[in-house]
mmCIF file of C-alpha atoms in Angstrom:
data_model
loop_
_atom_site.group_PDB
_atom_site.id
_atom_site.type_symbol
_atom_site.label_atom_id
_atom_site.label_comp_id
_atom_site.label_asym_id
_atom_site.label_seq_id
_atom_site.Cartn_x
_atom_site.Cartn_y
_atom_site.Cartn_z
ATOM 1 C CA MET A 361 49.730 78.351 182.675
ATOM 2 C CA THR A 362 48.611 81.963 182.924
ATOM 3 C CA ASP A 363 47.544 84.201 180.093
ATOM 4 C CA THR A 364 50.250 86.494 178.787
ATOM 5 C CA VAL A 365 50.162 90.267 178.818
ATOM 6 C CA ARG A 366 50.359 92.062 175.497
ATOM 7 C CA THR A 367 53.562 94.042 175.117
ATOM 8 C CA ASP A 368 55.164 96.624 172.886
ATOM 9 C CA GLU A 369 58.649 95.318 172.131
ATOM 10 C CA ASP A 370 59.896 98.633 170.812
ATOM 11 C CA THR A 371 59.178 100.605 173.981
ATOM 12 C CA GLY A 372 59.661 97.887 176.567
ATOM 13 C CA ARG A 373 56.090 98.261 177.776
ATOM 14 C CA ALA A 374 54.452 95.513 179.759
ATOM 15 C CA ASP A 375 51.171 97.395 180.341
ATOM 16 C CA GLY A 376 52.214 98.261 183.867
ATOM 17 C CA GLY A 377 52.114 94.663 185.039
ATOM 18 C CA THR A 378 54.451 93.293 187.663
ATOM 19 C CA ALA A 379 54.810 90.246 189.851
ATOM 20 C CA ARG A 380 55.911 90.054 193.444
ATOM 21 C CA ALA A 381 58.945 88.261 194.786
ATOM 22 C CA ASP A 382 56.662 86.308 197.113
ATOM 23 C CA GLY A 383 55.218 84.473 194.120
ATOM 24 C CA GLY A 384 51.828 86.195 194.118
ATOM 25 C CA THR A 385 50.249 86.712 190.721
ATOM 26 C CA VAL A 386 49.492 90.335 189.868
ATOM 27 C CA ARG A 387 47.043 91.479 187.220
ATOM 28 C CA THR A 388 47.503 94.427 184.904
ATOM 29 C CA GLY A 389 45.058 97.297 184.680
ATOM 30 C CA ARG A 390 43.335 95.456 181.818
ATOM 31 C CA GLY A 391 42.802 92.332 183.880
ATOM 32 C CA GLU A 392 45.545 90.316 182.181
ATOM 33 C CA THR A 393 47.940 88.259 184.246
ATOM 34 C CA VAL A 394 51.713 88.220 184.156
ATOM 35 C CA PRO A 395 54.105 85.437 185.185
ATOM 36 C CA ALA A 396 54.293 85.090 188.955
ATOM 37 C CA THR A 397 57.732 83.452 189.086
ATOM 38 C CA PRO A 398 60.869 83.370 186.923
ATOM 39 C CA GLY A 399 60.296 79.673 186.226
ATOM 40 C CA GLU A 400 56.820 80.399 184.919
ATOM 41 C CA LEU A 401 58.193 83.225 182.792
ATOM 42 C CA ARG A 402 60.863 80.964 181.291
ATOM 43 C CA ARG A 403 58.270 78.296 180.474
ATOM 44 C CA LEU A 404 56.137 80.870 178.673
ATOM 45 C CA VAL A 405 59.178 82.184 176.833
ATOM 46 C CA ALA A 406 60.345 78.717 175.761
ATOM 47 C CA SER A 407 56.872 77.908 174.413
ATOM 48 C CA GLY A 408 56.713 81.139 172.441
ATOM 49 C CA ALA A 409 53.791 82.428 174.491
ATOM 50 C CA TRP A 410 55.801 85.340 175.901
ATOM 51 C CA THR A 411 58.000 87.408 173.566
ATOM 52 C CA GLY A 412 57.837 90.795 175.292
ATOM 53 C CA PRO A 413 60.227 92.540 177.659
ATOM 54 C CA THR A 414 61.041 91.614 181.226
ATOM 55 C CA ALA A 415 61.536 95.250 182.258
ATOM 56 C CA GLY A 416 59.034 96.022 185.019
ATOM 57 C CA LEU A 417 58.304 92.349 185.766
ATOM 58 C CA LEU A 418 59.134 90.134 188.747
ATOM 59 C CA ASP A 419 60.169 92.867 191.139
ATOM 60 C CA GLY A 420 62.867 91.599 193.470
ATOM 61 C CA TYR A 421 64.326 88.861 191.291
ATOM 62 C CA GLN A 422 67.819 89.041 189.824
ATOM 63 C CA GLN A 423 67.683 89.945 186.139
ATOM 64 C CA ALA A 424 70.663 89.563 183.817
ATOM 65 C CA ASN A 425 72.059 90.595 180.456
ATOM 66 C CA LEU A 426 73.269 87.850 178.126
ATOM 67 C CA VAL A 427 76.460 87.623 176.062
ATOM 68 C CA VAL A 428 77.436 84.504 174.089
ATOM 69 C CA VAL A 429 80.854 84.374 172.413
ATOM 70 C CA PRO A 430 83.037 81.723 170.754
ATOM 71 C CA TYR A 431 85.503 79.981 173.047
ATOM 72 C CA ASP A 432 88.444 81.771 171.418
ATOM 73 C CA LEU A 433 86.986 85.125 172.487
ATOM 74 C CA ALA A 434 85.798 84.041 175.940
ATOM 75 C CA PHE A 435 89.009 84.875 177.817
ATOM 76 C CA ASP A 436 89.189 88.343 176.268
ATOM 77 C CA PHE A 437 85.574 88.955 177.220
ATOM 78 C CA LEU A 438 86.058 87.682 180.780
ATOM 79 C CA LEU A 439 89.105 89.947 181.107
ATOM 80 C CA TYR A 440 87.067 92.830 179.702
ATOM 81 C CA CYS A 441 84.388 92.228 182.341
ATOM 82 C CA THR A 442 87.022 92.075 185.088
ATOM 83 C CA ARG A 443 88.411 95.422 183.963
ATOM 84 C CA ASN A 444 84.941 96.962 183.604
ATOM 85 C CA PRO A 445 82.877 95.534 186.479
ATOM 86 C CA ALA A 446 80.369 98.401 186.576
ATOM 87 C CA PRO A 447 78.827 97.750 183.132
ATOM 88 C CA CYS A 448 79.711 94.039 183.110
ATOM 89 C CA PRO A 449 79.191 92.433 186.550
ATOM 90 C CA VAL A 450 79.603 88.704 185.915
ATOM 91 C CA ILE A 451 77.036 86.468 187.635
ATOM 92 C CA ALA A 452 77.477 83.191 185.761
ATOM 93 C CA VAL A 453 79.534 81.641 182.948
ATOM 94 C CA THR A 454 78.621 78.401 181.142
ATOM 95 C CA GLU A 455 80.931 75.598 180.085
ATOM 96 C CA PRO A 456 81.932 75.726 176.391
ATOM 97 C CA GLY A 457 79.164 74.246 174.260
ATOM 98 C CA ASP A 458 76.771 73.789 177.178
ATOM 99 C CA PRO A 459 73.718 76.068 176.842
ATOM 100 C CA VAL A 460 72.461 75.370 180.364
ATOM 101 C CA VAL A 461 73.204 77.840 183.129
ATOM 102 C CA ARG A 462 73.305 76.374 186.627
ATOM 103 C CA LEU A 463 73.535 78.710 189.596
ATOM 104 C CA GLY A 464 71.996 78.103 192.986
ATOM 105 C CA GLY A 465 68.425 77.017 192.375
ATOM 106 C CA THR A 466 68.379 78.158 188.748
ATOM 107 C CA GLU A 467 68.862 75.711 185.889
ATOM 108 C CA ALA A 468 67.807 76.970 182.490
ATOM 109 C CA ASP A 469 68.610 76.646 178.788
ATOM 110 C CA LEU A 470 69.968 79.965 177.522
ATOM 111 C CA ARG A 471 68.827 79.148 173.977
ATOM 112 C CA THR A 472 65.169 79.532 174.918
ATOM 113 C CA ALA A 473 65.124 81.340 178.283
ATOM 114 C CA LEU A 474 65.126 84.951 177.070
ATOM 115 C CA PRO A 475 62.206 86.516 175.197
ATOM 116 C CA ARG A 476 64.353 87.993 172.426
ATOM 117 C CA TYR A 477 67.980 87.980 171.300
ATOM 118 C CA ARG A 478 70.369 89.734 168.926
ATOM 119 C CA VAL A 479 72.693 87.692 166.673
ATOM 120 C CA TRP A 480 75.884 89.171 165.220
ATOM 121 C CA ARG A 481 78.129 87.781 162.473
ATOM 122 C CA ARG A 482 81.569 89.284 161.909
ATOM 123 C CA GLY A 483 80.451 92.367 163.819
ATOM 124 C CA ARG A 484 77.193 92.881 161.907
ATOM 125 C CA LEU A 485 73.751 92.513 163.435
ATOM 126 C CA VAL A 486 71.961 89.912 161.294
ATOM 127 C CA GLU A 487 68.931 88.730 163.243
ATOM 128 C CA GLU A 488 66.807 89.414 166.335
ATOM 129 C CA PRO A 489 65.135 86.040 167.007
ATOM 130 C CA HIS A 490 63.073 84.770 169.929
ATOM 131 C CA ASP A 491 65.030 81.492 170.077
ATOM 132 C CA ILE A 492 68.747 80.894 169.400
ATOM 133 C CA THR A 493 68.777 77.087 169.246
ATOM 134 C CA GLU A 494 69.829 77.100 165.593
ATOM 135 C CA HIS A 495 72.545 79.679 166.310
ATOM 136 C CA TRP A 496 74.151 77.867 169.255
ATOM 137 C CA ARG A 497 77.513 76.250 168.495
ATOM 138 C CA ASP A 498 79.701 73.648 170.161
ATOM 139 C CA ASP A 499 82.257 76.278 171.206
ATOM 140 C CA ALA A 500 79.720 78.790 172.565
ATOM 141 C CA VAL A 501 80.328 80.251 176.043
ATOM 142 C CA GLY A 502 77.470 82.101 177.738
ATOM 143 C CA PHE A 503 77.919 84.980 180.176
ATOM 144 C CA LEU A 504 75.152 86.370 182.367
ATOM 145 C CA LEU A 505 75.827 89.904 183.562
ATOM 146 C CA GLY A 506 73.949 91.912 186.187
ATOM 147 C CA CYS A 507 71.174 94.323 185.201
ATOM 148 C CA SER A 508 69.840 97.582 186.669
ATOM 149 C CA HIS A 509 66.256 96.270 186.653
ATOM 150 C CA THR A 510 67.408 94.419 189.772
ATOM 151 C CA PHE A 511 67.752 97.542 191.919
ATOM 152 C CA GLU A 512 64.559 99.304 190.874
ATOM 153 C CA GLY A 513 62.444 97.433 193.431
ATOM 154 C CA PRO A 514 64.835 98.345 196.251
ATOM 155 C CA LEU A 515 64.796 101.979 195.126
ATOM 156 C CA ARG A 516 61.003 102.115 195.246
ATOM 157 C CA ARG A 517 60.942 100.433 198.631
ATOM 158 C CA ALA A 518 63.394 103.041 199.890
ATOM 159 C CA GLY A 519 61.028 105.813 198.784
ATOM 160 C CA VAL A 520 62.956 106.794 195.654
ATOM 161 C CA PRO A 521 60.590 107.155 192.673
ATOM 162 C CA VAL A 522 61.485 105.321 189.474
ATOM 163 C CA ARG A 523 59.649 107.189 186.731
ATOM 164 C CA TYR A 524 59.207 105.954 183.184
ATOM 165 C CA ALA A 525 57.185 107.122 180.239
ATOM 166 C CA ALA A 526 53.555 106.006 180.311
ATOM 167 C CA ASP A 527 54.149 103.495 177.517
ATOM 168 C CA SER A 528 57.357 101.983 178.909
ATOM 169 C CA SER A 529 58.870 99.999 181.765
ATOM 170 C CA ALA A 530 62.463 100.692 180.733
ATOM 171 C CA PRO A 531 64.938 103.522 181.358
ATOM 172 C CA ALA A 532 66.529 105.787 178.793
ATOM 173 C CA VAL A 533 69.866 104.357 177.635
ATOM 174 C CA TYR A 534 72.687 106.393 176.094
ATOM 175 C CA VAL A 535 76.005 105.659 174.425
ATOM 176 C CA THR A 536 78.599 107.933 176.036
ATOM 177 C CA ASP A 537 81.957 109.228 174.863
ATOM 178 C CA VAL A 538 83.625 107.652 177.903
ATOM 179 C CA ALA A 539 85.930 104.807 176.906
ATOM 180 C CA THR A 540 85.879 101.515 178.764
ATOM 181 C CA ARG A 541 89.133 99.737 179.591
ATOM 182 C CA PRO A 542 90.144 97.548 176.622
ATOM 183 C CA ALA A 543 90.993 93.853 176.830
ATOM 184 C CA GLY A 544 92.481 91.935 173.929
ATOM 185 C CA ARG A 545 90.281 92.491 170.878
ATOM 186 C CA LEU A 546 87.600 94.297 172.867
ATOM 187 C CA SER A 547 87.261 98.044 173.293
ATOM 188 C CA GLY A 548 84.511 100.597 173.050
ATOM 189 C CA PRO A 549 82.366 103.200 174.811
ATOM 190 C CA LEU A 550 80.514 103.001 178.089
ATOM 191 C CA VAL A 551 76.727 102.779 177.808
ATOM 192 C CA VAL A 552 74.600 104.186 180.657
ATOM 193 C CA SER A 553 71.000 104.068 181.805
ATOM 194 C CA ALA A 554 69.512 107.319 183.107
ATOM 195 C CA ARG A 555 66.880 108.094 185.700
ATOM 196 C CA ALA A 556 65.621 111.450 186.935
ATOM 197 C CA ILE A 557 65.752 111.491 190.742
ATOM 198 C CA PRO A 558 64.430 114.223 193.071
ATOM 199 C CA ALA A 559 67.499 116.159 194.202
ATOM 200 C CA GLY A 560 66.840 115.477 197.859
ATOM 201 C CA LEU A 561 66.810 111.708 197.258
ATOM 202 C CA VAL A 562 69.952 111.375 195.128
ATOM 203 C CA ALA A 563 72.134 110.461 198.101
ATOM 204 C CA ARG A 564 69.619 107.794 199.082
ATOM 205 C CA ALA A 565 69.597 106.426 195.526
ATOM 206 C CA VAL A 566 73.386 106.186 195.587
ATOM 207 C CA GLU A 567 73.339 104.456 198.969
ATOM 208 C CA VAL A 568 70.727 101.908 197.897
ATOM 209 C CA THR A 569 72.130 101.012 194.490
ATOM 210 C CA ALA A 570 75.695 100.729 195.821
ATOM 211 C CA ARG A 571 74.463 97.667 197.741
ATOM 212 C CA TYR A 572 73.646 95.867 194.492
ATOM 213 C CA PRO A 573 76.831 95.273 192.486
ATOM 214 C CA THR A 574 74.898 92.767 190.333
ATOM 215 C CA GLY A 575 72.619 95.680 189.430
ATOM 216 C CA HIS A 576 75.631 97.767 188.305
ATOM 217 C CA GLY A 577 76.105 99.268 191.764
ATOM 218 C CA ALA A 578 76.404 102.990 192.469
ATOM 219 C CA PRO A 579 75.944 105.571 189.699
ATOM 220 C CA VAL A 580 78.863 106.403 187.427
ATOM 221 C CA HIS A 581 77.773 110.037 187.052
ATOM 222 C CA ILE A 582 75.381 112.518 188.647
ATOM 223 C CA GLY A 583 74.302 115.762 187.029
ATOM 224 C CA ASP A 584 75.183 117.329 183.670
ATOM 225 C CA PRO A 585 74.746 114.744 180.882
ATOM 226 C CA ALA A 586 77.154 116.719 178.694
ATOM 227 C CA ALA A 587 79.993 115.452 180.900
ATOM 228 C CA LEU A 588 79.296 112.008 179.396
ATOM 229 C CA GLY A 589 78.981 113.353 175.880
ATOM 230 C CA ILE A 590 75.174 113.147 175.907
ATOM 231 C CA ALA A 591 73.969 116.092 173.865
ATOM 232 C CA ASP A 592 70.202 115.621 174.074
ATOM 233 C CA LEU A 593 68.369 113.725 176.818
ATOM 234 C CA ALA A 594 65.263 113.660 174.625
ATOM 235 C CA ARG A 595 67.051 111.412 172.116
ATOM 236 C CA PRO A 596 68.279 108.272 173.902
ATOM 237 C CA ASP A 597 70.010 105.556 171.903
ATOM 238 C CA PHE A 598 67.699 102.915 173.399
ATOM 239 C CA GLY A 599 64.376 103.202 175.192
ATOM 240 C CA PRO A 600 62.129 106.236 175.724
ATOM 241 C CA PRO A 601 63.255 109.672 176.952
ATOM 242 C CA PRO A 602 63.437 110.054 180.740
ATOM 243 C CA VAL A 603 60.551 111.575 182.677
ATOM 244 C CA VAL A 604 62.025 114.672 184.325
ATOM 245 C CA GLU A 605 60.136 116.752 186.875
ATOM 246 C CA GLU A 606 61.002 120.081 188.468
ATOM 247 C CA GLY A 607 63.728 119.674 191.073
ATOM 248 C CA ASP A 608 65.064 116.431 189.577
ATOM 249 C CA THR A 609 68.722 115.579 189.079
ATOM 250 C CA MET A 610 69.832 113.237 186.311
ATOM 251 C CA VAL A 611 71.586 110.127 187.604
ATOM 252 C CA PHE A 612 73.445 107.693 185.344
ATOM 253 C CA TRP A 613 74.316 104.049 185.961
ATOM 254 C CA ALA A 614 76.583 101.789 183.907
ATOM 255 C CA CYS A 615 74.498 99.616 181.588
ATOM 256 C CA GLY A 616 74.755 96.015 180.386
ATOM 257 C CA VAL A 617 74.130 97.109 176.806
ATOM 258 C CA THR A 618 77.819 98.151 176.797
ATOM 259 C CA PRO A 619 78.992 94.789 175.334
ATOM 260 C CA GLN A 620 76.711 95.320 172.349
ATOM 261 C CA LEU A 621 78.843 98.333 171.406
ATOM 262 C CA VAL A 622 82.118 96.573 172.218
ATOM 263 C CA LEU A 623 81.744 93.088 170.723
ATOM 264 C CA PRO A 624 81.161 94.026 167.062
ATOM 265 C CA ALA A 625 84.681 95.483 166.843
ATOM 266 C CA ALA A 626 86.109 92.021 167.557
ATOM 267 C CA ALA A 627 84.475 90.763 164.329
ATOM 268 C CA ALA A 628 84.064 87.242 165.750
ATOM 269 C CA ASP A 629 82.424 84.537 163.653
ATOM 270 C CA TYR A 630 79.364 85.032 165.816
ATOM 271 C CA THR A 631 78.229 86.688 169.022
ATOM 272 C CA ILE A 632 74.799 86.672 170.629
ATOM 273 C CA THR A 633 73.321 89.110 173.128
ATOM 274 C CA HIS A 634 69.942 89.816 174.687
ATOM 275 C CA TYR A 635 67.610 92.253 172.949
ATOM 276 C CA PRO A 636 67.515 95.414 175.140
ATOM 277 C CA GLY A 637 64.912 95.076 177.880
ATOM 278 C CA HIS A 638 64.452 91.322 177.267
ATOM 279 C CA MET A 639 66.488 89.769 180.048
ATOM 280 C CA PHE A 640 67.243 86.454 181.704
ATOM 281 C CA VAL A 641 65.563 86.209 185.122
ATOM 282 C CA PHE A 642 67.119 84.067 187.848
ATOM 283 C CA ASP A 643 65.086 82.167 190.419
ATOM 284 C CA HIS A 644 66.808 83.893 193.332
ATOM 285 C CA THR A 645 65.774 87.242 194.761
ATOM 286 C CA VAL A 646 67.943 90.141 195.780
ATOM 287 C CA ASP A 647 67.944 91.198 199.418
ATOM 288 C CA LEU A 648 65.314 93.897 199.534
ATOM 289 C CA ALA A 649 65.640 94.303 203.317
ATOM 290 C CA ASP A 650 68.844 96.292 202.881
ATOM 291 C CA ALA A 651 67.024 99.035 201.056
ATOM 292 C CA VAL A 652 64.353 99.903 203.609
#
């Protein structure tokens, strides 16, 4: 088992470390090692040895947001995802009461596979634990939804810079005033992640990310943030402010944090989500060849 890298959970920093999709171990600038494979990461997480973010790690592997709801809310949530596929691209759904996700070569216990979670009761955030074993119930249904961390490797390989603050590996995330399509008890605003892209590379960024629907696909907006109701780019709702250079254009993608703004209104007995930036990582890679 490798040593873990020290992280800052509030900023999403992983000290610049990453790991390649070919399984090679990569060291950080301080000589610390990071998990080389998703399986190794999940083992470290389950043991409590890794509690930091997955943002910036395991370039090329499919990352996913987590939502866990009671069975009586599961159909509404699945319908909500169907009506809002950009922020909620469904990758996998568990059987009621079964915490194990099985997809392709991945088999993992959702109760211990993510570094950090958020637990809600009757629409109120009550806890942000590193393990949800005690919170799992017999009627729980788990959903894994695509994440934009998945397309960042392809963007870089296509020559599109992905810039973050020096102390972060995560994008700026904003709650917009754009409504998502409601379903049953679920309704709420669209949440977006933002990246500053050189104007001459915006078309390339759109082309690349459109190939990754499980990474939220093409942008939902390009240009003026005010069109989304974002008044101040320097004050994101989650994550650090974007790094903007001269000649950049702001580009916004739908974000998997959207359910965290939608689910509380349903006031279910319980819901569980991932902590922003602390994702589930599948064993399969995305097809990076398409982006080069």
